[in-house]
Amino acid sequence: MLSTLLRPKKRRANKSPFSSPFNSSPLAARNDYDQIDDNEDADDYDEDDGGEDDLETPLLPIFSAAHLDKLPLYNITHSCRILIVQKCETTLTWDQLRSPQVSQFLVKPIQSQIRKDHFNRATICALIANCLQFQKEAQQDAGNAGVSKTRAMVSELLAIRLLKDFNLRELIDALSYDFNPLEGFDAPEGGAQLRQYNRSARISTVEIAIRAQAKRFLAHPLVVQQLEAIWAGSIVFHSAADNLHRKPPTPPPTRGRSGYGTIANNSDLQPASTTNSQPTLRRSVTLYNPKDASLFKLSRLRVPRYRQLFSTISFAIMLGLFLAVLVDRSTEITPLEIIFWFWSAGYMLDELVGFSEQGFGLYIMSVWNAFDLGILLCFFAYYVLRLYGILIPAARKHYTAHMAYDVLASTAVLLFPRAFNVLDHYKYFSQLLIAFRLMVQDMIAILVLIVIACSGFFVAFTLSFSEEKAEASKVAYAL
């Protein structure tokens, strides 16, 4: 033992890319392992000193992806729901919930119980999921709408108050990690379809908060700080494919042990074998390390700030090609038009990928995405007309080409305003966009009322009051 104390410690040969310089809080660490132990059989941990082999063996990160996948989010969500339903049975406003009296006797007891029994990195996700569910119940059950809205606000308030209990590394995982909503749910026999659904239904806390429109939670300084770090690229989303250009390090030999750190061989938290493992399609979150930078690391192109810059440049080039094609208006297909086709097809493909990743409900929340849908439809109609003009006889080719260019010219109504999306990150312009979206919604509702009110006049002027039969198109235009 004395020789062990006197012998200088060796540095670990390799450091996991998922490790962090920030220590985990003891409360979160203890509750994370308690939740896993309650959900599964207790794992046996080796508590010996280790020795030289332990010093040379790279430690498995305490909160690896395998560990976060085993947090029973389904059970935590329902446990938090039961606590909130039992304590909250009246209608209150947000200011009343934050008052000292209500906070002392309603919010703090629930917060203490959650911190004691259910506190881990999946707790914030469970509370925001309950917020979304209570909002849905408020819309479905009008009799208990007030109570359900209050419970949704309580869930959001609890999530806000628990944010400060995480350190930076834990908060990144709690907000950005793609959790499995059904983890901990006892699947019935033949649950192959359920397991397939689990792989595709992963979602992060921030995405749930956007769907729940938890504006107070998203506006919290800690959440804003994380979102700004994601925008700047300090927090990186990547998959295993991002490291394929690097040769994986060879693990040092061990004497009779294949475990990592203090995790025994029979633990389920060990990493899978690299020979038989399949590349994951799931996101993982890490802190950006400039020392690991590489020209071949294309994952930096997914950083929102850089992606916005390249998208703006690409859109400007497409806009220039758009104007050149309209000025030319050639009946035959020219090389310039082919270049515009390929460039606009890349723009359409990028929007389709964003649509498939986010889903329609989240995608349409952006004003510019609504513009993109209109641009895609106009471009598609233009492509169809131009290709149709190649197949028809020469007598009608001129007419079809002019019609295609008219459709393309009408795209400018959406294309030129779309170029000003670079101003999104200015506070004043963002407020104008929010007001514009509300105005558009009101205008659509008013137009529906106008159509309903004028439908009778349309029939009367078309069929009854005119001596000669009036054309329906002229009557509709006059109205």
Tab-separated table of N, CA and C in Angstrom, residues 261-413:
chain	number	residue	atom	x	y	z
A	261	GLY	N	-13.403	1.707	-15.667
A	261	GLY	CA	-13.514	2.400	-14.393
A	261	GLY	C	-14.012	1.476	-13.310
A	262	THR	N	-15.043	1.922	-12.610
A	262	THR	CA	-15.593	1.164	-11.496
A	262	THR	C	-16.803	0.361	-11.886
A	263	ILE	N	-17.086	0.218	-13.169
A	263	ILE	CA	-18.244	-0.550	-13.606
A	263	ILE	C	-17.812	-1.981	-13.856
A	264	ALA	N	-18.480	-2.910	-13.240
A	264	ALA	CA	-18.091	-4.307	-13.343
A	264	ALA	C	-18.443	-4.861	-14.709
A	265	ASN	N	-17.970	-6.091	-14.956
A	265	ASN	CA	-18.170	-6.703	-16.262
A	265	ASN	C	-19.620	-7.038	-16.535
A	266	ASN	N	-20.395	-7.273	-15.472
A	266	ASN	CA	-21.780	-7.665	-15.678
A	266	ASN	C	-22.721	-6.481	-15.749
A	267	SER	N	-22.198	-5.268	-15.854
A	267	SER	CA	-23.060	-4.093	-15.907
A	267	SER	C	-23.590	-3.899	-17.310
A	268	ASP	N	-24.825	-3.405	-17.396
A	268	ASP	CA	-25.438	-3.127	-18.694
A	268	ASP	C	-24.985	-1.802	-19.272
A	269	LEU	N	-24.184	-1.026	-18.505
A	269	LEU	CA	-23.808	0.301	-18.951
A	269	LEU	C	-22.510	0.304	-19.743
A	270	GLN	N	-21.937	-0.866	-20.008
A	270	GLN	CA	-20.707	-0.910	-20.767
A	270	GLN	C	-20.987	-0.588	-22.229
A	271	PRO	N	-20.026	0.043	-22.903
A	271	PRO	CA	-20.237	0.349	-24.322
A	271	PRO	C	-20.281	-0.908	-25.151
A	272	ALA	N	-21.036	-0.824	-26.233
A	272	ALA	CA	-21.176	-1.982	-27.108
A	272	ALA	C	-19.887	-2.228	-27.862
A	273	SER	N	-19.752	-3.420	-28.334
A	273	SER	CA	-18.560	-3.786	-29.099
A	273	SER	C	-18.514	-3.016	-30.395
A	274	THR	N	-17.331	-2.517	-30.732
A	274	THR	CA	-17.192	-1.713	-31.945
A	274	THR	C	-17.233	-2.545	-33.206
A	275	THR	N	-17.066	-3.843	-33.068
A	275	THR	CA	-17.055	-4.681	-34.267
A	275	THR	C	-18.447	-5.016	-34.730
A	276	ASN	N	-19.378	-5.168	-33.790
A	276	ASN	CA	-20.721	-5.588	-34.154
A	276	ASN	C	-21.736	-4.471	-34.061
A	277	SER	N	-21.329	-3.322	-33.538
A	277	SER	CA	-22.292	-2.246	-33.339
A	277	SER	C	-22.614	-1.583	-34.665
A	278	GLN	N	-23.847	-1.140	-34.781
A	278	GLN	CA	-24.292	-0.440	-35.969
A	278	GLN	C	-24.186	1.053	-35.735
A	279	PRO	N	-23.927	1.842	-36.771
A	279	PRO	CA	-23.834	3.283	-36.583
A	279	PRO	C	-25.167	3.855	-36.153
A	280	THR	N	-25.111	4.684	-35.128
A	280	THR	CA	-26.340	5.233	-34.572
A	280	THR	C	-26.834	6.396	-35.413
A	281	LEU	N	-28.125	6.537	-35.515
A	281	LEU	CA	-28.737	7.651	-36.219
A	281	LEU	C	-29.231	8.706	-35.252
A	282	ARG	N	-28.910	8.535	-33.972
A	282	ARG	CA	-29.435	9.406	-32.936
A	282	ARG	C	-28.413	10.490	-32.616
A	283	ARG	N	-28.909	11.658	-32.256
A	283	ARG	CA	-28.026	12.754	-31.909
A	283	ARG	C	-27.407	12.535	-30.542
A	284	SER	N	-26.198	12.986	-30.362
A	284	SER	CA	-25.582	13.097	-29.058
A	284	SER	C	-25.042	14.507	-28.931
A	285	VAL	N	-24.863	14.954	-27.707
A	285	VAL	CA	-24.529	16.340	-27.436
A	285	VAL	C	-23.179	16.380	-26.746
A	286	THR	N	-22.277	17.190	-27.232
A	286	THR	CA	-20.979	17.367	-26.613
A	286	THR	C	-20.610	18.837	-26.642
A	287	LEU	N	-19.612	19.182	-25.832
A	287	LEU	CA	-19.039	20.515	-25.859
A	287	LEU	C	-17.967	20.565	-26.942
A	288	TYR	N	-17.949	21.620	-27.708
A	288	TYR	CA	-17.007	21.728	-28.814
A	288	TYR	C	-15.590	21.872	-28.278
A	289	ASN	N	-14.699	21.072	-28.816
A	289	ASN	CA	-13.294	21.103	-28.437
A	289	ASN	C	-12.487	21.591	-29.633
A	290	PRO	N	-11.917	22.807	-29.584
A	290	PRO	CA	-11.155	23.305	-30.740
A	290	PRO	C	-9.951	22.440	-31.079
A	291	LYS	N	-9.402	21.703	-30.104
A	291	LYS	CA	-8.244	20.853	-30.374
A	291	LYS	C	-8.610	19.674	-31.272
A	292	ASP	N	-9.894	19.355	-31.337
A	292	ASP	CA	-10.348	18.225	-32.145
A	292	ASP	C	-10.852	18.680	-33.508
A	293	ALA	N	-10.529	19.918	-33.893
A	293	ALA	CA	-11.025	20.461	-35.153
A	293	ALA	C	-10.321	19.799	-36.334
A	294	SER	N	-11.021	19.752	-37.455
A	294	SER	CA	-10.477	19.137	-38.661
A	294	SER	C	-11.197	19.708	-39.869
A	295	LEU	N	-10.445	19.847	-40.968
A	295	LEU	CA	-11.066	20.319	-42.203
A	295	LEU	C	-12.059	19.315	-42.756
A	296	PHE	N	-11.901	18.051	-42.390
A	296	PHE	CA	-12.790	17.003	-42.883
A	296	PHE	C	-13.961	16.758	-41.944
A	297	LYS	N	-14.068	17.534	-40.894
A	297	LYS	CA	-15.160	17.360	-39.936
A	297	LYS	C	-16.337	18.214	-40.399
A	298	LEU	N	-17.156	17.652	-41.247
A	298	LEU	CA	-18.249	18.397	-41.858
A	298	LEU	C	-19.390	18.661	-40.897
A	299	SER	N	-19.318	18.117	-39.680
A	299	SER	CA	-20.385	18.374	-38.716
A	299	SER	C	-20.445	19.844	-38.336
A	300	ARG	N	-19.351	20.601	-38.503
A	300	ARG	CA	-19.379	22.028	-38.190
A	300	ARG	C	-20.294	22.793	-39.142
A	301	LEU	N	-20.601	22.194	-40.295
A	301	LEU	CA	-21.536	22.842	-41.213
A	301	LEU	C	-22.953	22.838	-40.664
A	302	ARG	N	-23.227	22.002	-39.646
A	302	ARG	CA	-24.549	21.971	-39.041
A	302	ARG	C	-24.680	22.964	-37.898
A	303	VAL	N	-23.621	23.686	-37.582
A	303	VAL	CA	-23.720	24.740	-36.576
A	303	VAL	C	-24.667	25.810	-37.104
A	304	PRO	N	-25.689	26.194	-36.343
A	304	PRO	CA	-26.697	27.116	-36.894
A	304	PRO	C	-26.120	28.413	-37.435
A	305	ARG	N	-25.104	28.968	-36.759
A	305	ARG	CA	-24.549	30.240	-37.240
A	305	ARG	C	-23.912	30.069	-38.611
A	306	TYR	N	-23.104	29.032	-38.790
A	306	TYR	CA	-22.460	28.800	-40.081
A	306	TYR	C	-23.480	28.364	-41.124
A	307	ARG	N	-24.422	27.561	-40.703
A	307	ARG	CA	-25.451	27.100	-41.639
A	307	ARG	C	-26.272	28.281	-42.156
A	308	GLN	N	-26.568	29.236	-41.273
A	308	GLN	CA	-27.304	30.418	-41.693
A	308	GLN	C	-26.501	31.232	-42.701
A	309	LEU	N	-25.200	31.340	-42.476
A	309	LEU	CA	-24.349	32.098	-43.391
A	309	LEU	C	-24.309	31.453	-44.774
A	310	PHE	N	-24.060	30.140	-44.810
A	310	PHE	CA	-23.996	29.456	-46.105
A	310	PHE	C	-25.359	29.429	-46.793
A	311	SER	N	-26.426	29.303	-46.017
A	311	SER	CA	-27.763	29.312	-46.613
A	311	SER	C	-28.077	30.670	-47.232
A	312	THR	N	-27.649	31.742	-46.566
A	312	THR	CA	-27.882	33.083	-47.104
A	312	THR	C	-27.124	33.292	-48.411
A	313	ILE	N	-25.869	32.840	-48.446
A	313	ILE	CA	-25.080	32.972	-49.679
A	313	ILE	C	-25.698	32.145	-50.807
A	314	SER	N	-26.109	30.910	-50.483
A	314	SER	CA	-26.729	30.056	-51.502
A	314	SER	C	-28.039	30.654	-52.004
A	315	PHE	N	-28.819	31.237	-51.090
A	315	PHE	CA	-30.084	31.838	-51.501
A	315	PHE	C	-29.842	33.058	-52.389
A	316	ALA	N	-28.806	33.841	-52.081
A	316	ALA	CA	-28.491	35.003	-52.913
A	316	ALA	C	-28.088	34.572	-54.323
A	317	ILE	N	-27.320	33.492	-54.436
A	317	ILE	CA	-26.943	32.986	-55.762
A	317	ILE	C	-28.178	32.505	-56.521
A	318	MET	N	-29.067	31.794	-55.813
A	318	MET	CA	-30.287	31.322	-56.469
A	318	MET	C	-31.153	32.494	-56.917
A	319	LEU	N	-31.176	33.561	-56.143
A	319	LEU	CA	-31.961	34.737	-56.520
A	319	LEU	C	-31.389	35.390	-57.775
A	320	GLY	N	-30.053	35.431	-57.878
A	320	GLY	CA	-29.438	35.968	-59.089
A	320	GLY	C	-29.747	35.120	-60.312
A	321	LEU	N	-29.682	33.798	-60.167
A	321	LEU	CA	-30.044	32.912	-61.277
A	321	LEU	C	-31.516	33.053	-61.641
A	322	PHE	N	-32.357	33.256	-60.644
A	322	PHE	CA	-33.790	33.447	-60.874
A	322	PHE	C	-34.042	34.677	-61.748
A	323	LEU	N	-33.380	35.779	-61.430
A	323	LEU	CA	-33.556	37.005	-62.218
A	323	LEU	C	-32.992	36.839	-63.629
A	324	ALA	N	-31.862	36.139	-63.745
A	324	ALA	CA	-31.269	35.943	-65.076
A	324	ALA	C	-32.175	35.102	-65.969
A	325	VAL	N	-32.803	34.077	-65.415
A	325	VAL	CA	-33.709	33.237	-66.200
A	325	VAL	C	-34.941	34.022	-66.615
A	326	LEU	N	-35.463	34.863	-65.730
A	326	LEU	CA	-36.642	35.658	-66.076
A	326	LEU	C	-36.330	36.694	-67.146
A	327	VAL	N	-35.145	37.278	-67.085
A	327	VAL	CA	-34.772	38.259	-68.104
A	327	VAL	C	-34.579	37.581	-69.458
A	328	ASP	N	-34.007	36.381	-69.461
A	328	ASP	CA	-33.758	35.664	-70.719
A	328	ASP	C	-35.057	35.187	-71.372
A	329	ARG	N	-35.921	34.496	-70.593
A	329	ARG	CA	-37.211	33.990	-71.067
A	329	ARG	C	-37.082	33.253	-72.402
A	330	SER	N	-36.148	32.345	-72.443
A	330	SER	CA	-35.919	31.586	-73.674
A	330	SER	C	-36.956	30.472	-73.795
A	331	THR	N	-37.435	30.282	-75.030
A	331	THR	CA	-38.381	29.186	-75.258
A	331	THR	C	-37.702	27.832	-75.106
A	332	GLU	N	-36.477	27.740	-75.579
A	332	GLU	CA	-35.707	26.511	-75.424
A	332	GLU	C	-35.009	26.516	-74.060
A	333	ILE	N	-34.703	25.315	-73.610
A	333	ILE	CA	-34.016	25.168	-72.325
A	333	ILE	C	-32.534	25.462	-72.524
A	334	THR	N	-32.025	26.452	-71.787
A	334	THR	CA	-30.645	26.905	-71.918
A	334	THR	C	-29.793	26.367	-70.770
A	335	PRO	N	-28.450	26.400	-70.922
A	335	PRO	CA	-27.575	25.974	-69.809
A	335	PRO	C	-27.794	26.793	-68.538
A	336	LEU	N	-28.099	28.097	-68.696
A	336	LEU	CA	-28.372	28.920	-67.521
A	336	LEU	C	-29.590	28.412	-66.760
A	337	GLU	N	-30.612	28.012	-67.503
A	337	GLU	CA	-31.813	27.505	-66.854
A	337	GLU	C	-31.554	26.156	-66.176
A	338	ILE	N	-30.702	25.330	-66.760
A	338	ILE	CA	-30.370	24.042	-66.142
A	338	ILE	C	-29.628	24.260	-64.825
A	339	ILE	N	-28.710	25.239	-64.816
A	339	ILE	CA	-28.006	25.560	-63.564
A	339	ILE	C	-29.003	26.026	-62.506
A	340	PHE	N	-29.962	26.851	-62.930
A	340	PHE	CA	-30.983	27.301	-61.983
A	340	PHE	C	-31.822	26.136	-61.485
A	341	TRP	N	-32.104	25.180	-62.331
A	341	TRP	CA	-32.872	24.002	-61.913
A	341	TRP	C	-32.141	23.241	-60.810
A	342	PHE	N	-30.863	22.976	-61.033
A	342	PHE	CA	-30.112	22.219	-60.035
A	342	PHE	C	-29.985	23.004	-58.724
A	343	TRP	N	-29.760	24.301	-58.838
A	343	TRP	CA	-29.596	25.105	-57.626
A	343	TRP	C	-30.907	25.181	-56.845
A	344	SER	N	-31.998	25.400	-57.530
A	344	SER	CA	-33.287	25.465	-56.846
A	344	SER	C	-33.709	24.092	-56.326
A	345	ALA	N	-33.318	23.016	-57.026
A	345	ALA	CA	-33.618	21.670	-56.527
A	345	ALA	C	-32.889	21.401	-55.217
A	346	GLY	N	-31.648	21.888	-55.096
A	346	GLY	CA	-30.940	21.763	-53.825
A	346	GLY	C	-31.623	22.532	-52.713
A	347	TYR	N	-32.139	23.708	-53.046
A	347	TYR	CA	-32.890	24.490	-52.052
A	347	TYR	C	-34.152	23.750	-51.618
A	348	MET	N	-34.862	23.169	-52.572
A	348	MET	CA	-36.071	22.415	-52.244
A	348	MET	C	-35.746	21.179	-51.407
A	349	LEU	N	-34.659	20.495	-51.741
A	349	LEU	CA	-34.271	19.304	-50.983
A	349	LEU	C	-33.911	19.660	-49.549
A	350	ASP	N	-33.240	20.779	-49.356
A	350	ASP	CA	-32.888	21.217	-48.006
A	350	ASP	C	-34.132	21.504	-47.182
A	351	GLU	N	-35.135	22.108	-47.789
A	351	GLU	CA	-36.373	22.384	-47.068
A	351	GLU	C	-37.136	21.100	-46.759
A	352	LEU	N	-37.117	20.149	-47.681
A	352	LEU	CA	-37.795	18.876	-47.425
A	352	LEU	C	-37.127	18.113	-46.290
A	353	VAL	N	-35.804	18.179	-46.201
A	353	VAL	CA	-35.097	17.527	-45.096
A	353	VAL	C	-35.464	18.181	-43.772
A	354	GLY	N	-35.511	19.516	-43.748
A	354	GLY	CA	-35.925	20.199	-42.527
A	354	GLY	C	-37.355	19.891	-42.141
A	355	PHE	N	-38.217	19.749	-43.143
A	355	PHE	CA	-39.614	19.406	-42.872
A	355	PHE	C	-39.728	18.006	-42.280
A	356	SER	N	-38.967	17.052	-42.826
A	356	SER	CA	-39.039	15.676	-42.328
A	356	SER	C	-38.431	15.546	-40.943
A	357	GLU	N	-37.417	16.331	-40.620
A	357	GLU	CA	-36.784	16.243	-39.307
A	357	GLU	C	-37.641	16.880	-38.221
A	358	GLN	N	-38.269	18.001	-38.511
A	358	GLN	CA	-38.997	18.744	-37.493
A	358	GLN	C	-40.451	18.333	-37.384
A	359	GLY	N	-41.044	17.843	-38.456
A	359	GLY	CA	-42.469	17.590	-38.447
A	359	GLY	C	-43.233	18.844	-38.846
A	360	PHE	N	-44.443	18.650	-39.356
A	360	PHE	CA	-45.199	19.785	-39.892
A	360	PHE	C	-45.571	20.784	-38.801
A	361	GLY	N	-45.964	20.287	-37.612
A	361	GLY	CA	-46.397	21.189	-36.547
A	361	GLY	C	-45.310	22.139	-36.106
A	362	LEU	N	-44.078	21.646	-35.995
A	362	LEU	CA	-42.960	22.489	-35.576
A	362	LEU	C	-42.410	23.296	-36.742
A	363	TYR	N	-42.474	22.747	-37.939
A	363	TYR	CA	-41.916	23.422	-39.116
A	363	TYR	C	-42.724	24.661	-39.479
A	364	ILE	N	-44.042	24.565	-39.408
A	364	ILE	CA	-44.897	25.656	-39.859
A	364	ILE	C	-44.930	26.802	-38.863
A	365	MET	N	-44.359	26.626	-37.663
A	365	MET	CA	-44.345	27.712	-36.681
A	365	MET	C	-43.504	28.893	-37.140
A	366	SER	N	-42.541	28.649	-38.006
A	366	SER	CA	-41.721	29.735	-38.529
A	366	SER	C	-42.428	30.410	-39.696
A	367	VAL	N	-42.417	31.733	-39.706
A	367	VAL	CA	-43.057	32.482	-40.793
A	367	VAL	C	-42.364	32.195	-42.118
A	368	TRP	N	-41.027	32.117	-42.082
A	368	TRP	CA	-40.294	31.904	-43.328
A	368	TRP	C	-40.524	30.514	-43.894
A	369	ASN	N	-40.781	29.547	-43.044
A	369	ASN	CA	-41.070	28.208	-43.558
A	369	ASN	C	-42.382	28.179	-44.329
A	370	ALA	N	-43.341	29.011	-43.917
A	370	ALA	CA	-44.577	29.126	-44.696
A	370	ALA	C	-44.287	29.716	-46.079
A	371	PHE	N	-43.378	30.687	-46.139
A	371	PHE	CA	-42.951	31.215	-47.439
A	371	PHE	C	-42.280	30.120	-48.266
A	372	ASP	N	-41.459	29.306	-47.602
A	372	ASP	CA	-40.746	28.244	-48.322
A	372	ASP	C	-41.703	27.237	-48.945
A	373	LEU	N	-42.779	26.919	-48.251
A	373	LEU	CA	-43.754	25.988	-48.818
A	373	LEU	C	-44.373	26.551	-50.092
A	374	GLY	N	-44.718	27.842	-50.075
A	374	GLY	CA	-45.252	28.462	-51.286
A	374	GLY	C	-44.241	28.494	-52.416
A	375	ILE	N	-42.973	28.774	-52.087
A	375	ILE	CA	-41.920	28.784	-53.111
A	375	ILE	C	-41.734	27.401	-53.713
A	376	LEU	N	-41.769	26.376	-52.873
A	376	LEU	CA	-41.613	25.010	-53.367
A	376	LEU	C	-42.736	24.626	-54.320
A	377	LEU	N	-43.966	25.015	-53.998
A	377	LEU	CA	-45.096	24.697	-54.874
A	377	LEU	C	-44.977	25.423	-56.216
A	378	CYS	N	-44.569	26.688	-56.182
A	378	CYS	CA	-44.414	27.443	-57.436
A	378	CYS	C	-43.279	26.877	-58.289
A	379	PHE	N	-42.165	26.531	-57.644
A	379	PHE	CA	-41.058	25.929	-58.390
A	379	PHE	C	-41.475	24.606	-59.020
A	380	PHE	N	-42.227	23.810	-58.284
A	380	PHE	CA	-42.663	22.515	-58.809
A	380	PHE	C	-43.583	22.708	-60.018
A	381	ALA	N	-44.504	23.672	-59.931
A	381	ALA	CA	-45.378	23.949	-61.075
A	381	ALA	C	-44.570	24.441	-62.276
A	382	TYR	N	-43.549	25.240	-62.022
A	382	TYR	CA	-42.686	25.729	-63.105
A	382	TYR	C	-41.934	24.575	-63.764
A	383	TYR	N	-41.395	23.655	-62.949
A	383	TYR	CA	-40.695	22.498	-63.520
A	383	TYR	C	-41.625	21.667	-64.398
A	384	VAL	N	-42.838	21.436	-63.923
A	384	VAL	CA	-43.786	20.602	-64.665
A	384	VAL	C	-44.131	21.248	-66.006
A	385	LEU	N	-44.370	22.547	-66.003
A	385	LEU	CA	-44.725	23.230	-67.251
A	385	LEU	C	-43.567	23.232	-68.243
A	386	ARG	N	-42.357	23.437	-67.751
A	386	ARG	CA	-41.214	23.460	-68.669
A	386	ARG	C	-40.944	22.076	-69.268
A	387	LEU	N	-41.052	21.043	-68.441
A	387	LEU	CA	-40.853	19.688	-68.956
A	387	LEU	C	-41.992	19.273	-69.881
A	388	TYR	N	-43.195	19.750	-69.574
A	388	TYR	CA	-44.330	19.457	-70.454
A	388	TYR	C	-44.162	20.156	-71.805
A	389	GLY	N	-43.548	21.346	-71.796
A	389	GLY	CA	-43.326	22.064	-73.041
A	389	GLY	C	-42.358	21.365	-73.971
A	390	ILE	N	-41.496	20.505	-73.429
A	390	ILE	CA	-40.569	19.759	-74.284
A	390	ILE	C	-41.294	18.678	-75.081
A	391	LEU	N	-42.345	18.109	-74.484
A	391	LEU	CA	-43.018	16.960	-75.092
A	391	LEU	C	-44.116	17.351	-76.068
A	392	ILE	N	-44.662	18.559	-75.950
A	392	ILE	CA	-45.791	18.942	-76.801
A	392	ILE	C	-45.281	19.439	-78.154
A	393	PRO	N	-46.173	19.559	-79.160
A	393	PRO	CA	-45.751	20.065	-80.480
A	393	PRO	C	-45.260	21.501	-80.400
A	394	ALA	N	-44.538	21.893	-81.433
A	394	ALA	CA	-43.926	23.220	-81.454
A	394	ALA	C	-44.955	24.333	-81.498
A	395	ALA	N	-46.166	24.057	-81.959
A	395	ALA	CA	-47.188	25.102	-82.065
A	395	ALA	C	-47.580	25.646	-80.695
A	396	ARG	N	-47.642	24.792	-79.690
A	396	ARG	CA	-48.050	25.220	-78.352
A	396	ARG	C	-46.872	25.390	-77.408
A	397	LYS	N	-45.675	25.138	-77.888
A	397	LYS	CA	-44.507	25.224	-77.008
A	397	LYS	C	-44.278	26.654	-76.530
A	398	HIS	N	-44.509	27.623	-77.412
A	398	HIS	CA	-44.300	29.019	-77.049
A	398	HIS	C	-45.276	29.440	-75.952
A	399	TYR	N	-46.539	29.030	-76.079
A	399	TYR	CA	-47.557	29.387	-75.079
A	399	TYR	C	-47.241	28.754	-73.722
A	400	THR	N	-46.829	27.474	-73.735
A	400	THR	CA	-46.515	26.786	-72.480
A	400	THR	C	-45.290	27.397	-71.806
A	401	ALA	N	-44.296	27.799	-72.607
A	401	ALA	CA	-43.098	28.412	-72.033
A	401	ALA	C	-43.433	29.734	-71.357
A	402	HIS	N	-44.282	30.547	-71.992
A	402	HIS	CA	-44.669	31.818	-71.380
A	402	HIS	C	-45.477	31.585	-70.103
A	403	MET	N	-46.314	30.573	-70.101
A	403	MET	CA	-47.068	30.262	-68.885
A	403	MET	C	-46.128	29.828	-67.751
A	404	ALA	N	-45.106	29.041	-68.089
A	404	ALA	CA	-44.140	28.614	-67.077
A	404	ALA	C	-43.388	29.810	-66.507
A	405	TYR	N	-43.005	30.749	-67.380
A	405	TYR	CA	-42.296	31.928	-66.894
A	405	TYR	C	-43.211	32.826	-66.067
A	406	ASP	N	-44.496	32.848	-66.391
A	406	ASP	CA	-45.437	33.612	-65.564
A	406	ASP	C	-45.543	33.017	-64.159
A	407	VAL	N	-45.579	31.689	-64.085
A	407	VAL	CA	-45.601	31.034	-62.770
A	407	VAL	C	-44.314	31.323	-62.011
A	408	LEU	N	-43.186	31.282	-62.718
A	408	LEU	CA	-41.905	31.570	-62.073
A	408	LEU	C	-41.839	33.017	-61.602
A	409	ALA	N	-42.381	33.936	-62.403
A	409	ALA	CA	-42.374	35.342	-61.995
A	409	ALA	C	-43.242	35.574	-60.768
A	410	SER	N	-44.346	34.836	-60.661
A	410	SER	CA	-45.201	34.988	-59.478
A	410	SER	C	-44.510	34.504	-58.207
A	411	THR	N	-43.476	33.670	-58.352
A	411	THR	CA	-42.719	33.218	-57.183
A	411	THR	C	-41.981	34.369	-56.518
A	412	ALA	N	-41.705	35.434	-57.264
A	412	ALA	CA	-40.998	36.581	-56.690
A	412	ALA	C	-41.776	37.218	-55.552
A	413	VAL	N	-43.100	37.053	-55.539
A	413	VAL	CA	-43.914	37.600	-54.444
A	413	VAL	C	-43.486	37.005	-53.103
